[in-house]
PDB file of C-alpha atoms in Angstrom:
ATOM      1  CA  MET A 563       1.877  18.937   1.107  1.00  0.00           C
ATOM      2  CA  ALA A 564      -2.402  19.421   2.152  1.00  0.00           C
ATOM      3  CA  GLN A 565      -2.658  21.018   5.233  1.00  0.00           C
ATOM      4  CA  PRO A 566      -5.449  19.549   7.677  1.00  0.00           C
ATOM      5  CA  ASP A 567      -8.692  21.504   8.614  1.00  0.00           C
ATOM      6  CA  THR A 568      -7.992  24.660  10.675  1.00  0.00           C
ATOM      7  CA  ALA A 569      -9.712  26.637  13.373  1.00  0.00           C
ATOM      8  CA  SER A 570     -10.670  29.647  11.284  1.00  0.00           C
ATOM      9  CA  SER A 571     -12.259  27.007   9.025  1.00  0.00           C
ATOM     10  CA  ARG A 572     -13.808  24.776  12.744  1.00  0.00           C
ATOM     11  CA  VAL A 573     -13.675  26.556  15.646  1.00  0.00           C
ATOM     12  CA  ALA A 574     -15.472  30.604  15.680  1.00  0.00           C
ATOM     13  CA  THR A 575     -13.477  32.735  17.320  1.00  0.00           C
ATOM     14  CA  PRO A 576     -14.540  34.560  20.529  1.00  0.00           C
ATOM     15  CA  ASP A 577     -13.904  38.142  21.609  1.00  0.00           C
ATOM     16  CA  GLY A 578     -10.493  38.253  23.533  1.00  0.00           C
ATOM     17  CA  LEU A 579      -6.630  37.857  24.461  1.00  0.00           C
ATOM     18  CA  LEU A 580      -6.152  34.344  22.101  1.00  0.00           C
ATOM     19  CA  PRO A 581      -3.293  32.748  21.447  1.00  0.00           C
ATOM     20  CA  ASP A 582      -1.119  32.158  18.520  1.00  0.00           C
ATOM     21  CA  LEU A 583       0.551  28.446  18.680  1.00  0.00           C
ATOM     22  CA  LEU A 584       3.308  27.695  15.996  1.00  0.00           C
ATOM     23  CA  VAL A 585       5.886  25.010  15.594  1.00  0.00           C
ATOM     24  CA  GLU A 586       9.654  25.351  15.498  1.00  0.00           C
ATOM     25  CA  PRO A 587      12.189  24.123  13.598  1.00  0.00           C
ATOM     26  CA  LEU A 588      11.984  20.237  13.481  1.00  0.00           C
ATOM     27  CA  SER A 589      15.692  18.707  14.586  1.00  0.00           C
ATOM     28  CA  ASP A 590      17.663  15.929  15.910  1.00  0.00           C
ATOM     29  CA  PHE A 591      16.324  13.808  13.617  1.00  0.00           C
ATOM     30  CA  ARG A 592      17.726   9.607  13.125  1.00  0.00           C
ATOM     31  CA  VAL A 593      17.121   6.495  11.937  1.00  0.00           C
ATOM     32  CA  GLN A 594      16.268   4.194  14.908  1.00  0.00           C
ATOM     33  CA  ILE A 595      15.547   0.484  15.815  1.00  0.00           C
ATOM     34  CA  VAL A 596      12.343   0.907  18.146  1.00  0.00           C
ATOM     35  CA  GLU A 597      10.250  -2.226  19.407  1.00  0.00           C
ATOM     36  CA  GLY A 598      11.547  -4.307  16.204  1.00  0.00           C
ATOM     37  CA  ARG A 599      10.345  -1.679  13.869  1.00  0.00           C
ATOM     38  CA  ARG A 600      13.152   0.921  11.840  1.00  0.00           C
ATOM     39  CA  VAL A 601      11.304   4.059  12.417  1.00  0.00           C
ATOM     40  CA  VAL A 602      12.408   7.817  11.687  1.00  0.00           C
ATOM     41  CA  ARG A 603      12.651   9.548  15.037  1.00  0.00           C
ATOM     42  CA  PHE A 604      13.064  13.516  15.663  1.00  0.00           C
ATOM     43  CA  SER A 605      12.217  16.759  18.329  1.00  0.00           C
ATOM     44  CA  ALA A 606       9.242  18.890  18.159  1.00  0.00           C
ATOM     45  CA  SER A 607       7.972  21.883  20.224  1.00  0.00           C
ATOM     46  CA  ILE A 608       4.716  23.618  20.155  1.00  0.00           C
ATOM     47  CA  GLY A 609       5.409  27.717  20.877  1.00  0.00           C
ATOM     48  CA  ASN A 610       2.728  29.876  21.720  1.00  0.00           C
ATOM     49  CA  ARG A 611       3.385  33.657  20.486  1.00  0.00           C
ATOM     50  CA  GLY A 612      -0.135  35.136  21.099  1.00  0.00           C
ATOM     51  CA  ASP A 613      -2.037  37.789  23.073  1.00  0.00           C
ATOM     52  CA  GLY A 614      -2.718  35.589  25.445  1.00  0.00           C
ATOM     53  CA  PRO A 615      -2.069  31.782  27.270  1.00  0.00           C
ATOM     54  CA  LEU A 616      -3.550  28.391  25.597  1.00  0.00           C
ATOM     55  CA  GLU A 617      -5.080  27.571  28.959  1.00  0.00           C
ATOM     56  CA  VAL A 618      -7.330  23.811  28.789  1.00  0.00           C
ATOM     57  CA  VAL A 619      -9.581  22.900  31.470  1.00  0.00           C
ATOM     58  CA  GLY A 620     -10.377  19.115  31.900  1.00  0.00           C
ATOM     59  CA  THR A 621     -13.090  17.786  33.958  1.00  0.00           C
ATOM     60  CA  ARG A 622     -15.724  14.607  34.506  1.00  0.00           C
ATOM     61  CA  THR A 623     -18.420  13.849  36.805  1.00  0.00           C
ATOM     62  CA  SER A 624     -16.852  10.717  37.148  1.00  0.00           C
ATOM     63  CA  THR A 625     -13.819   7.825  37.578  1.00  0.00           C
ATOM     64  CA  SER A 626     -15.750   5.743  35.721  1.00  0.00           C
ATOM     65  CA  THR A 627     -15.620   7.850  32.660  1.00  0.00           C
ATOM     66  CA  PRO A 628     -12.548   7.613  30.640  1.00  0.00           C
ATOM     67  CA  GLU A 629     -12.383  10.731  28.513  1.00  0.00           C
ATOM     68  CA  MET A 630     -12.421  14.476  30.039  1.00  0.00           C
ATOM     69  CA  ALA A 631     -14.280  17.249  28.598  1.00  0.00           C
ATOM     70  CA  VAL A 632     -12.344  20.367  27.567  1.00  0.00           C
ATOM     71  CA  VAL A 633     -12.678  24.171  27.586  1.00  0.00           C
ATOM     72  CA  GLN A 634     -11.055  26.532  26.327  1.00  0.00           C
ATOM     73  CA  ARG A 635     -10.316  29.789  28.930  1.00  0.00           C
ATOM     74  CA  ILE A 636      -9.620  32.258  26.594  1.00  0.00           C
ATOM     75  CA  GLU A 637      -8.360  35.646  29.157  1.00  0.00           C
ATOM     76  CA  GLN A 638     -10.448  38.107  28.532  1.00  0.00           C
ATOM     77  CA  PRO A 639      -8.210  42.202  28.239  1.00  0.00           C
ATOM     78  CA  GLY A 640     -10.114  43.481  31.331  1.00  0.00           C
ATOM     79  CA  GLY A 641      -8.874  40.535  33.256  1.00  0.00           C
ATOM     80  CA  GLY A 642     -10.284  37.089  33.864  1.00  0.00           C
ATOM     81  CA  TYR A 643     -11.495  34.551  31.287  1.00  0.00           C
ATOM     82  CA  VAL A 644     -14.593  33.053  29.688  1.00  0.00           C
ATOM     83  CA  SER A 645     -14.583  29.272  28.884  1.00  0.00           C
ATOM     84  CA  VAL A 646     -15.367  28.538  25.435  1.00  0.00           C
ATOM     85  CA  PRO A 647     -16.336  24.448  24.954  1.00  0.00           C
ATOM     86  CA  THR A 648     -14.618  22.198  22.387  1.00  0.00           C
ATOM     87  CA  ASP A 649     -14.378  18.868  21.514  1.00  0.00           C
ATOM     88  CA  ALA A 650     -11.139  18.632  22.470  1.00  0.00           C
ATOM     89  CA  VAL A 651     -11.040  15.722  25.349  1.00  0.00           C
ATOM     90  CA  MET A 652      -8.493  14.570  28.022  1.00  0.00           C
ATOM     91  CA  ARG A 653      -6.910  10.821  28.684  1.00  0.00           C
ATOM     92  CA  TYR A 654      -4.747   9.783  30.692  1.00  0.00           C
ATOM     93  CA  ALA A 655      -1.955   8.248  29.544  1.00  0.00           C
ATOM     94  CA  SER A 656      -0.069   5.794  31.589  1.00  0.00           C
ATOM     95  CA  ALA A 657       1.207   2.644  28.621  1.00  0.00           C
ATOM     96  CA  ASP A 658       3.613   5.263  27.465  1.00  0.00           C
ATOM     97  CA  GLY A 659       5.323   5.539  31.093  1.00  0.00           C
ATOM     98  CA  HIS A 660       3.719   9.260  31.224  1.00  0.00           C
ATOM     99  CA  ALA A 661       1.755   9.524  33.556  1.00  0.00           C
ATOM    100  CA  HIS A 662      -0.727  12.361  33.426  1.00  0.00           C
ATOM    101  CA  TRP A 663      -3.729  13.675  31.269  1.00  0.00           C
ATOM    102  CA  HIS A 664      -3.450  14.132  27.407  1.00  0.00           C
ATOM    103  CA  VAL A 665      -4.902  16.171  25.618  1.00  0.00           C
ATOM    104  CA  GLN A 666      -5.623  13.972  22.448  1.00  0.00           C
ATOM    105  CA  ASP A 667      -5.315  15.780  18.402  1.00  0.00           C
ATOM    106  CA  ALA A 668      -3.284  18.674  20.049  1.00  0.00           C
ATOM    107  CA  ALA A 669      -0.542  18.424  17.077  1.00  0.00           C
ATOM    108  CA  ARG A 670       0.010  15.423  14.534  1.00  0.00           C
ATOM    109  CA  TYR A 671       3.728  14.312  13.397  1.00  0.00           C
ATOM    110  CA  THR A 672       2.887  12.679   9.615  1.00  0.00           C
ATOM    111  CA  LEU A 673       5.284  11.245   6.461  1.00  0.00           C
ATOM    112  CA  GLU A 674       4.254  11.752   2.960  1.00  0.00           C
ATOM    113  CA  ALA A 675       5.526   8.539   0.622  1.00  0.00           C
ATOM    114  CA  PRO A 676       4.337   8.856  -2.654  1.00  0.00           C
ATOM    115  CA  GLY A 677       1.923   6.118  -3.519  1.00  0.00           C
ATOM    116  CA  GLU A 678      -0.010   5.802  -0.080  1.00  0.00           C
ATOM    117  CA  ASP A 679      -3.237   7.209  -0.316  1.00  0.00           C
ATOM    118  CA  GLU A 680      -2.752   8.679   3.542  1.00  0.00           C
ATOM    119  CA  PRO A 681       0.348  10.353   5.112  1.00  0.00           C
ATOM    120  CA  ARG A 682       1.682   7.683   7.690  1.00  0.00           C
ATOM    121  CA  VAL A 683       1.223   9.443  11.154  1.00  0.00           C
ATOM    122  CA  ALA A 684       3.537   8.942  14.583  1.00  0.00           C
ATOM    123  CA  HIS A 685       3.005   6.767  17.520  1.00  0.00           C
ATOM    124  CA  LYS A 686       2.125   9.744  19.896  1.00  0.00           C
ATOM    125  CA  GLU A 687      -1.605  10.648  19.814  1.00  0.00           C
ATOM    126  CA  GLY A 688      -2.015  13.006  22.953  1.00  0.00           C
ATOM    127  CA  PHE A 689       0.681  15.610  24.946  1.00  0.00           C
ATOM    128  CA  CYS A 690       0.584  17.719  28.161  1.00  0.00           C
ATOM    129  CA  LEU A 691      -0.117  20.726  27.407  1.00  0.00           C
ATOM    130  CA  VAL A 692       2.787  22.906  29.730  1.00  0.00           C
ATOM    131  CA  ASP A 693       5.494  25.584  29.494  1.00  0.00           C
ATOM    132  CA  GLY A 694       8.899  23.560  29.504  1.00  0.00           C
ATOM    133  CA  THR A 695      11.285  26.519  27.429  1.00  0.00           C
ATOM    134  CA  ALA A 696      11.417  29.675  27.220  1.00  0.00           C
ATOM    135  CA  LEU A 697      10.925  31.119  23.506  1.00  0.00           C
ATOM    136  CA  GLU A 698      13.337  33.512  22.189  1.00  0.00           C
ATOM    137  CA  GLY A 699      12.724  37.462  24.199  1.00  0.00           C
ATOM    138  CA  THR A 700      10.483  35.988  26.327  1.00  0.00           C
ATOM    139  CA  PRO A 701      11.607  37.461  30.128  1.00  0.00           C
ATOM    140  CA  ASP A 702      12.779  35.316  32.764  1.00  0.00           C
ATOM    141  CA  GLY A 703      10.683  34.068  34.661  1.00  0.00           C
ATOM    142  CA  ALA A 704       8.583  30.328  35.728  1.00  0.00           C
ATOM    143  CA  GLY A 705       6.056  29.272  33.315  1.00  0.00           C
ATOM    144  CA  GLU A 706       2.308  29.518  34.223  1.00  0.00           C
ATOM    145  CA  TYR A 707       1.557  25.685  33.289  1.00  0.00           C
ATOM    146  CA  ARG A 708       3.886  22.696  35.013  1.00  0.00           C
ATOM    147  CA  SER A 709       2.020  19.506  35.347  1.00  0.00           C
ATOM    148  CA  CYS A 710      -1.108  18.062  34.060  1.00  0.00           C
ATOM    149  CA  ALA A 711      -2.328  16.079  37.558  1.00  0.00           C
ATOM    150  CA  GLU A 712       0.641  13.377  37.146  1.00  0.00           C
ATOM    151  CA  GLY A 713      -0.009  10.906  38.708  1.00  0.00           C
ATOM    152  CA  LEU A 714      -3.714  11.765  39.515  1.00  0.00           C
ATOM    153  CA  PRO A 715      -5.762   9.101  37.634  1.00  0.00           C
ATOM    154  CA  ASP A 716      -8.744   9.674  39.588  1.00  0.00           C
ATOM    155  CA  SER A 717      -8.799  13.429  38.930  1.00  0.00           C
ATOM    156  CA  ARG A 718     -11.900  14.385  38.124  1.00  0.00           C
ATOM    157  CA  SER A 719      -9.568  18.024  36.816  1.00  0.00           C
ATOM    158  CA  ALA A 720      -7.141  18.735  34.760  1.00  0.00           C
ATOM    159  CA  ARG A 721      -5.875  21.733  34.344  1.00  0.00           C
ATOM    160  CA  GLU A 722      -3.105  22.341  31.190  1.00  0.00           C
ATOM    161  CA  GLY A 723      -1.594  24.768  28.969  1.00  0.00           C
ATOM    162  CA  ILE A 724       1.735  27.343  26.617  1.00  0.00           C
ATOM    163  CA  SER A 725       2.119  30.979  28.249  1.00  0.00           C
ATOM    164  CA  VAL A 726       2.866  32.846  25.928  1.00  0.00           C
ATOM    165  CA  GLY A 727       6.000  33.116  24.797  1.00  0.00           C
ATOM    166  CA  TRP A 728       6.870  29.672  26.033  1.00  0.00           C
ATOM    167  CA  SER A 729       7.332  26.478  24.164  1.00  0.00           C
ATOM    168  CA  ASP A 730       6.313  22.305  25.302  1.00  0.00           C
ATOM    169  CA  PRO A 731       9.056  20.955  23.744  1.00  0.00           C
ATOM    170  CA  TYR A 732       9.076  16.831  23.088  1.00  0.00           C
ATOM    171  CA  PRO A 733      12.730  15.319  22.443  1.00  0.00           C
ATOM    172  CA  PHE A 734      13.467  12.876  20.344  1.00  0.00           C
ATOM    173  CA  ASP A 735      13.454   9.774  22.539  1.00  0.00           C
ATOM    174  CA  VAL A 736      10.346  10.636  24.253  1.00  0.00           C
ATOM    175  CA  TRP A 737       7.273   7.385  23.733  1.00  0.00           C
ATOM    176  CA  GLY A 738       5.640   7.855  20.528  1.00  0.00           C
ATOM    177  CA  GLN A 739       8.417  10.580  19.108  1.00  0.00           C
ATOM    178  CA  TRP A 740       8.840   8.307  16.014  1.00  0.00           C
ATOM    179  CA  ILE A 741       7.029   7.259  13.167  1.00  0.00           C
ATOM    180  CA  ASP A 742       7.345   3.650  10.862  1.00  0.00           C
ATOM    181  CA  LEU A 743       9.171   3.005   8.439  1.00  0.00           C
ATOM    182  CA  THR A 744       8.130  -0.603   7.781  1.00  0.00           C
ATOM    183  CA  GLY A 745       7.639  -0.777   3.765  1.00  0.00           C
ATOM    184  CA  LEU A 746       9.083   2.087   2.865  1.00  0.00           C
ATOM    185  CA  ALA A 747      11.254   2.572   0.483  1.00  0.00           C
ATOM    186  CA  LEU A 748      15.031   3.450   1.547  1.00  0.00           C
ATOM    187  CA  PRO A 749      16.642   5.241   0.829  1.00  0.00           C
ATOM    188  CA  GLY A 750      14.417   7.911  -0.507  1.00  0.00           C
ATOM    189  CA  ARG A 751      13.421  11.378  -0.243  1.00  0.00           C
ATOM    190  CA  TYR A 752      10.270  12.077   1.930  1.00  0.00           C
ATOM    191  CA  CYS A 753       8.544  15.428   3.735  1.00  0.00           C
ATOM    192  CA  VAL A 754       8.077  15.215   7.051  1.00  0.00           C
ATOM    193  CA  ALA A 755       5.606  17.743   9.425  1.00  0.00           C
ATOM    194  CA  ALA A 756       4.619  18.189  12.954  1.00  0.00           C
ATOM    195  CA  THR A 757       1.608  20.376  13.291  1.00  0.00           C
ATOM    196  CA  ALA A 758      -0.564  21.610  15.960  1.00  0.00           C
ATOM    197  CA  ASP A 759      -4.016  21.161  16.175  1.00  0.00           C
ATOM    198  CA  PRO A 760      -4.761  19.626  13.302  1.00  0.00           C
ATOM    199  CA  LEU A 761      -8.334  18.853  13.624  1.00  0.00           C
ATOM    200  CA  GLY A 762      -8.903  23.188  14.523  1.00  0.00           C
ATOM    201  CA  LEU A 763     -10.178  22.096  17.859  1.00  0.00           C
ATOM    202  CA  LEU A 764      -8.679  24.948  19.899  1.00  0.00           C
ATOM    203  CA  ALA A 765      -9.276  29.301  19.114  1.00  0.00           C
ATOM    204  CA  GLU A 766      -6.097  30.790  18.145  1.00  0.00           C
ATOM    205  CA  LYS A 767      -5.114  33.945  16.482  1.00  0.00           C
ATOM    206  CA  ASP A 768      -3.559  32.524  13.294  1.00  0.00           C
ATOM    207  CA  THR A 769      -3.468  29.344  11.745  1.00  0.00           C
ATOM    208  CA  ALA A 770      -1.597  30.241   9.177  1.00  0.00           C
ATOM    209  CA  ASN A 771       2.371  29.151  11.398  1.00  0.00           C
ATOM    210  CA  ASN A 772       0.991  25.452  12.684  1.00  0.00           C
ATOM    211  CA  THR A 773       3.081  23.533  10.770  1.00  0.00           C
ATOM    212  CA  ALA A 774       6.835  23.092  10.228  1.00  0.00           C
ATOM    213  CA  SER A 775       8.162  20.241   7.953  1.00  0.00           C
ATOM    214  CA  ALA A 776      11.722  19.273   6.378  1.00  0.00           C
ATOM    215  CA  LEU A 777      12.644  17.029   3.530  1.00  0.00           C
ATOM    216  CA  LEU A 778      14.560  14.344   4.282  1.00  0.00           C
ATOM    217  CA  ASP A 779      16.925  12.033   2.470  1.00  0.00           C
ATOM    218  CA  LEU A 780      16.083   8.743   4.591  1.00  0.00           C
ATOM    219  CA  THR A 781      18.334   5.298   4.493  1.00  0.00           C
ATOM    220  CA  SER A 782      18.622   2.786   6.874  1.00  0.00           C
ATOM    221  CA  ASN A 783      20.483   3.712   9.128  1.00  0.00           C
ATOM    222  CA  GLY A 784      20.383   7.012   8.621  1.00  0.00           C
ATOM    223  CA  VAL A 785      19.152  11.044   7.723  1.00  0.00           C
ATOM    224  CA  THR A 786      19.949  14.021   5.920  1.00  0.00           C
ATOM    225  CA  VAL A 787      18.102  17.502   6.072  1.00  0.00           C
ATOM    226  CA  VAL A 788      18.376  18.549   2.836  1.00  0.00           C
ATOM    227  CA  GLY A 789      15.619  21.762   3.379  1.00  0.00           C
ATOM    228  CA  THR A 790      12.612  23.180   5.120  1.00  0.00           C
ATOM    229  CA  GLY A 791       8.969  23.657   4.598  1.00  0.00           C
ATOM    230  CA  CYS A 792       8.115  21.216   2.225  1.00  0.00           C
TER     231      CYS A 792
END
């Protein structure tokens, strides 16, 4: 499966304690009817096993501007941080019931179908990055990042991220956690993948673990996981 461009070639890596984004194994696959369409749903989680947190801050000068420009704060060994401009943006999500600020293109979900020039992509385009679940081996304690300016559409700034040893999970029943199967030959065998930072907008330590995938046997009403890494 062809991989998208990543931060290793798109972003000049600054000095400091960089995050290392990873996608944990995909799970909870199921075929359902959503909004009149047959879709495959699944759970995904973006984690950080790096040397420092992934921290992003969005700002805008006016509430008439729908997007916030995003800088990435890189923690420094001696304390403090360096702010690095990025091409990422934040948008306020309200139509999907989330009511908070999303980092656009923080992840991408795809399904590879033979005969189709481009992979099918999920409806979820933006992500509220928070410390949702501690990764295995992480000491007990609360995460640093807990909110994405919830209920504040007129905010001029938002801070979010993923601490070292934490992950941001997205259960299968969250809005947008699906890929449309309309027109797909069923039953059939297909590869579904999730990639963190697919456009290489953020600086990180290693991009080799940014994708997790699963090979699925799909029918009109069920899923069998054949294997991982397709």
